[in-house]
PDB file of C-alpha atoms in Angstrom:
ATOM      1  CA  UNK A   1    -126.577 213.616  66.824  1.00 52.00           C
ATOM      2  CA  UNK A   2    -128.828 212.216  64.311  1.00 55.00           C
ATOM      3  CA  UNK A   3    -130.952 214.369  62.008  1.00 60.00           C
ATOM      4  CA  UNK A   4    -134.720 213.824  62.394  1.00 62.00           C
ATOM      5  CA  UNK A   5    -136.113 211.885  59.582  1.00 64.00           C
ATOM      6  CA  UNK A   6    -139.236 213.773  58.084  1.00 64.00           C
ATOM      7  CA  UNK A   7    -141.212 212.170  55.631  1.00 63.00           C
ATOM      8  CA  UNK A   8    -143.320 214.548  53.404  1.00 62.00           C
ATOM      9  CA  UNK A   9    -146.102 212.950  51.009  1.00 57.00           C
ATOM     10  CA  UNK A  10    -147.581 214.668  48.206  1.00 58.00           C
ATOM     11  CA  UNK A  11    -150.360 213.793  45.796  1.00 56.00           C
ATOM     12  CA  UNK A  12    -151.128 214.995  42.402  1.00 51.00           C
ATOM     13  CA  UNK A  13    -154.846 215.662  42.221  1.00 52.00           C
ATOM     14  CA  UNK A  14    -155.192 214.415  38.777  1.00 55.00           C
ATOM     15  CA  UNK A  15    -152.436 213.107  36.224  1.00 58.00           C
ATOM     16  CA  UNK A  16    -153.392 212.195  32.790  1.00 59.00           C
ATOM     17  CA  UNK A  17    -152.378 208.950  31.910  1.00 62.00           C
ATOM     18  CA  UNK A  18    -153.489 208.312  28.342  1.00 61.00           C
ATOM     19  CA  UNK A  19    -154.376 211.351  25.990  1.00 59.00           C
ATOM     20  CA  UNK A  20    -156.207 208.940  23.695  1.00 63.00           C
ATOM     21  CA  UNK A  21    -158.862 207.433  26.017  1.00 64.00           C
ATOM     22  CA  UNK A  22    -158.534 210.453  28.549  1.00 63.00           C
ATOM     23  CA  UNK A  23    -158.151 208.018  31.663  1.00 68.00           C
ATOM     24  CA  UNK A  24    -156.763 209.895  34.699  1.00 63.00           C
ATOM     25  CA  UNK A  25    -155.154 208.426  37.897  1.00 62.00           C
ATOM     26  CA  UNK A  26    -155.380 209.890  41.251  1.00 64.00           C
ATOM     27  CA  UNK A  27    -152.718 209.766  43.791  1.00 64.00           C
ATOM     28  CA  UNK A  28    -153.295 208.031  47.090  1.00 68.00           C
ATOM     29  CA  UNK A  29    -151.666 208.841  50.677  1.00 68.00           C
ATOM     30  CA  UNK A  30    -150.867 205.968  52.727  1.00 71.00           C
ATOM     31  CA  UNK A  31    -153.649 204.778  54.773  1.00 75.00           C
ATOM     32  CA  UNK A  32    -152.298 206.036  58.349  1.00 73.00           C
ATOM     33  CA  UNK A  33    -152.038 209.769  56.826  1.00 70.00           C
ATOM     34  CA  UNK A  34    -154.940 211.394  57.825  1.00 73.00           C
ATOM     35  CA  UNK A  35    -154.223 215.102  58.051  1.00 72.00           C
ATOM     36  CA  UNK A  36    -152.279 217.824  56.326  1.00 70.00           C
ATOM     37  CA  UNK A  37    -149.650 217.798  58.673  1.00 74.00           C
ATOM     38  CA  UNK A  38    -149.263 214.800  61.375  1.00 78.00           C
ATOM     39  CA  UNK A  39    -146.375 213.674  63.755  1.00 83.00           C
ATOM     40  CA  UNK A  40    -145.169 210.145  63.934  1.00 82.00           C
ATOM     41  CA  UNK A  41    -145.534 207.685  66.844  1.00 86.00           C
ATOM     42  CA  UNK A  42    -141.945 208.383  67.780  1.00 88.00           C
ATOM     43  CA  UNK A  43    -142.130 212.038  67.904  1.00 89.00           C
ATOM     44  CA  UNK A  44    -145.463 211.913  69.658  1.00 91.00           C
ATOM     45  CA  UNK A  45    -143.788 209.551  72.182  1.00 93.00           C
ATOM     46  CA  UNK A  46    -140.958 211.926  72.612  1.00 93.00           C
ATOM     47  CA  UNK A  47    -143.253 214.948  73.425  1.00 94.00           C
ATOM     48  CA  UNK A  48    -145.341 212.887  75.935  1.00 94.00           C
ATOM     49  CA  UNK A  49    -142.486 211.536  77.725  1.00 94.00           C
ATOM     50  CA  UNK A  50    -140.689 214.914  77.872  1.00 94.00           C
ATOM     51  CA  UNK A  51    -143.984 216.511  79.250  1.00 92.00           C
ATOM     52  CA  UNK A  52    -145.085 213.902  81.641  1.00 90.00           C
ATOM     53  CA  UNK A  53    -142.209 211.576  82.780  1.00 86.00           C
ATOM     54  CA  UNK A  54    -139.660 214.363  82.364  1.00 85.00           C
ATOM     55  CA  UNK A  55    -142.194 217.060  84.051  1.00 82.00           C
ATOM     56  CA  UNK A  56    -141.106 219.676  81.163  1.00 87.00           C
ATOM     57  CA  UNK A  57    -143.649 222.259  80.505  1.00 90.00           C
ATOM     58  CA  UNK A  58    -145.648 221.982  77.520  1.00 92.00           C
ATOM     59  CA  UNK A  59    -143.963 225.381  76.124  1.00 94.00           C
ATOM     60  CA  UNK A  60    -140.537 224.106  76.920  1.00 94.00           C
ATOM     61  CA  UNK A  61    -141.520 220.807  75.252  1.00 95.00           C
ATOM     62  CA  UNK A  62    -142.270 222.705  72.052  1.00 95.00           C
ATOM     63  CA  UNK A  63    -138.893 224.667  72.278  1.00 95.00           C
ATOM     64  CA  UNK A  64    -137.162 221.607  72.672  1.00 94.00           C
ATOM     65  CA  UNK A  65    -138.625 219.760  69.812  1.00 92.00           C
ATOM     66  CA  UNK A  66    -138.338 223.004  67.556  1.00 91.00           C
ATOM     67  CA  UNK A  67    -134.758 223.598  68.485  1.00 91.00           C
ATOM     68  CA  UNK A  68    -133.390 219.917  68.313  1.00 90.00           C
ATOM     69  CA  UNK A  69    -135.528 218.714  65.332  1.00 87.00           C
ATOM     70  CA  UNK A  70    -136.542 221.953  63.453  1.00 88.00           C
ATOM     71  CA  UNK A  71    -140.370 220.921  63.851  1.00 85.00           C
ATOM     72  CA  UNK A  72    -142.450 223.848  64.935  1.00 85.00           C
ATOM     73  CA  UNK A  73    -144.837 221.674  66.589  1.00 90.00           C
ATOM     74  CA  UNK A  74    -147.571 223.943  68.414  1.00 92.00           C
ATOM     75  CA  UNK A  75    -148.301 223.628  72.175  1.00 94.00           C
ATOM     76  CA  UNK A  76    -151.946 222.713  71.626  1.00 94.00           C
ATOM     77  CA  UNK A  77    -150.747 219.952  69.521  1.00 93.00           C
ATOM     78  CA  UNK A  78    -148.456 218.664  72.435  1.00 95.00           C
ATOM     79  CA  UNK A  79    -151.499 218.826  74.714  1.00 95.00           C
ATOM     80  CA  UNK A  80    -153.766 216.936  72.391  1.00 94.00           C
ATOM     81  CA  UNK A  81    -150.846 214.305  72.372  1.00 94.00           C
ATOM     82  CA  UNK A  82    -150.699 213.787  76.113  1.00 94.00           C
ATOM     83  CA  UNK A  83    -154.500 213.802  76.395  1.00 95.00           C
ATOM     84  CA  UNK A  84    -154.550 211.089  73.674  1.00 94.00           C
ATOM     85  CA  UNK A  85    -151.897 209.168  75.804  1.00 94.00           C
ATOM     86  CA  UNK A  86    -153.911 209.509  79.018  1.00 93.00           C
ATOM     87  CA  UNK A  87    -157.078 208.409  77.479  1.00 94.00           C
ATOM     88  CA  UNK A  88    -155.633 205.310  76.043  1.00 94.00           C
ATOM     89  CA  UNK A  89    -154.240 204.426  79.230  1.00 93.00           C
ATOM     90  CA  UNK A  90    -157.525 205.221  81.427  1.00 93.00           C
ATOM     91  CA  UNK A  91    -158.454 201.361  81.453  1.00 95.00           C
ATOM     92  CA  UNK A  92    -154.926 200.437  82.720  1.00 95.00           C
ATOM     93  CA  UNK A  93    -155.061 203.279  85.681  1.00 93.00           C
ATOM     94  CA  UNK A  94    -158.545 202.011  86.830  1.00 94.00           C
ATOM     95  CA  UNK A  95    -157.390 198.443  86.825  1.00 95.00           C
ATOM     96  CA  UNK A  96    -154.251 199.872  89.186  1.00 94.00           C
ATOM     97  CA  UNK A  97    -156.453 201.898  91.176  1.00 93.00           C
ATOM     98  CA  UNK A  98    -158.896 199.035  91.925  1.00 92.00           C
ATOM     99  CA  UNK A  99    -155.793 196.739  92.958  1.00 92.00           C
ATOM    100  CA  UNK A 100    -154.750 199.561  95.356  1.00 91.00           C
ATOM    101  CA  UNK A 101    -158.270 199.967  96.746  1.00 89.00           C
ATOM    102  CA  UNK A 102    -158.288 196.086  97.254  1.00 89.00           C
ATOM    103  CA  UNK A 103    -154.790 195.448  98.537  1.00 88.00           C
ATOM    104  CA  UNK A 104    -154.169 194.507 102.167  1.00 88.00           C
ATOM    105  CA  UNK A 105    -151.060 196.663 102.106  1.00 87.00           C
ATOM    106  CA  UNK A 106    -150.749 200.022 100.859  1.00 88.00           C
ATOM    107  CA  UNK A 107    -148.231 203.114 101.410  1.00 92.00           C
ATOM    108  CA  UNK A 108    -149.636 206.398 100.955  1.00 92.00           C
ATOM    109  CA  UNK A 109    -147.880 209.518 100.479  1.00 93.00           C
ATOM    110  CA  UNK A 110    -147.952 212.977  98.839  1.00 94.00           C
ATOM    111  CA  UNK A 111    -145.674 215.556  97.430  1.00 95.00           C
ATOM    112  CA  UNK A 112    -146.456 219.170  96.362  1.00 94.00           C
ATOM    113  CA  UNK A 113    -146.325 220.410  92.626  1.00 90.00           C
ATOM    114  CA  UNK A 114    -147.613 223.323  90.715  1.00 88.00           C
ATOM    115  CA  UNK A 115    -150.426 223.506  88.549  1.00 86.00           C
ATOM    116  CA  UNK A 116    -151.024 226.923  86.980  1.00 85.00           C
ATOM    117  CA  UNK A 117    -148.819 228.550  89.504  1.00 89.00           C
ATOM    118  CA  UNK A 118    -150.945 227.104  92.278  1.00 94.00           C
ATOM    119  CA  UNK A 119    -149.856 224.247  94.964  1.00 96.00           C
ATOM    120  CA  UNK A 120    -151.578 220.971  94.241  1.00 96.00           C
ATOM    121  CA  UNK A 121    -150.656 217.651  95.644  1.00 96.00           C
ATOM    122  CA  UNK A 122    -149.488 214.387  93.851  1.00 94.00           C
ATOM    123  CA  UNK A 123    -151.115 211.694  96.068  1.00 94.00           C
ATOM    124  CA  UNK A 124    -149.199 208.237  95.810  1.00 93.00           C
ATOM    125  CA  UNK A 125    -150.670 204.967  96.653  1.00 92.00           C
ATOM    126  CA  UNK A 126    -148.276 202.112  96.205  1.00 94.00           C
ATOM    127  CA  UNK A 127    -147.603 198.311  97.207  1.00 93.00           C
ATOM    128  CA  UNK A 128    -144.957 196.003  96.254  1.00 93.00           C
ATOM    129  CA  UNK A 129    -146.762 195.502  92.702  1.00 94.00           C
ATOM    130  CA  UNK A 130    -148.666 198.771  91.845  1.00 94.00           C
ATOM    131  CA  UNK A 131    -148.171 202.506  92.291  1.00 94.00           C
ATOM    132  CA  UNK A 132    -151.207 204.829  91.606  1.00 93.00           C
ATOM    133  CA  UNK A 133    -150.721 208.340  91.352  1.00 93.00           C
ATOM    134  CA  UNK A 134    -153.485 211.354  91.335  1.00 93.00           C
ATOM    135  CA  UNK A 135    -153.447 214.834  91.650  1.00 93.00           C
ATOM    136  CA  UNK A 136    -155.793 216.978  93.912  1.00 94.00           C
ATOM    137  CA  UNK A 137    -155.690 220.693  95.321  1.00 96.00           C
ATOM    138  CA  UNK A 138    -156.426 219.178  98.724  1.00 95.00           C
ATOM    139  CA  UNK A 139    -153.773 217.852 100.994  1.00 94.00           C
ATOM    140  CA  UNK A 140    -153.587 214.976 103.337  1.00 91.00           C
ATOM    141  CA  UNK A 141    -156.465 212.622 104.078  1.00 90.00           C
ATOM    142  CA  UNK A 142    -158.860 214.991 102.419  1.00 92.00           C
ATOM    143  CA  UNK A 143    -156.806 214.741  99.049  1.00 91.00           C
ATOM    144  CA  UNK A 144    -156.407 210.949  99.282  1.00 89.00           C
ATOM    145  CA  UNK A 145    -160.350 210.445  99.717  1.00 89.00           C
ATOM    146  CA  UNK A 146    -160.969 212.942  96.905  1.00 89.00           C
ATOM    147  CA  UNK A 147    -158.588 210.786  94.774  1.00 88.00           C
ATOM    148  CA  UNK A 148    -160.803 207.608  95.776  1.00 88.00           C
ATOM    149  CA  UNK A 149    -157.855 205.418  96.403  1.00 83.00           C
ATOM    150  CA  UNK A 150    -158.005 204.828 100.224  1.00 81.00           C
ATOM    151  CA  UNK A 151    -159.224 201.269 101.144  1.00 71.00           C
ATOM    152  CA  UNK A 152    -162.751 201.110 102.669  1.00 68.00           C
TER     153      UNK A 152
END
């Protein structure tokens, strides 16, 4: 197993350069460092993949990342990563939904899943090119209508 590569940046607030003229220099972080603690794209991608594709709970994702990489990432941070990823894909998801609504051929199905210990339904609309997934507390046609993907 490969050890996680953690990069730490530190900055001297003021470091005298020339005592004769009193010039000082101020250190600078790389331009992509915006917070006191932040996680790289690879770790963010892994957290999102575990939590969504892998269907691993946020708490368990936290435990895995803490245990494997010794990075105590908060569950709220993981949730924020998933939300940012979802937000960045909203335009693409909308296009897929539109393609399914306009498709002459479609397959529609559903499967149950737990959301806050309650049974919800993942609704699937697909054809040979696209798959659109949405979630609703409603089952059957009512759930598909709520997801807004049934052809008119």
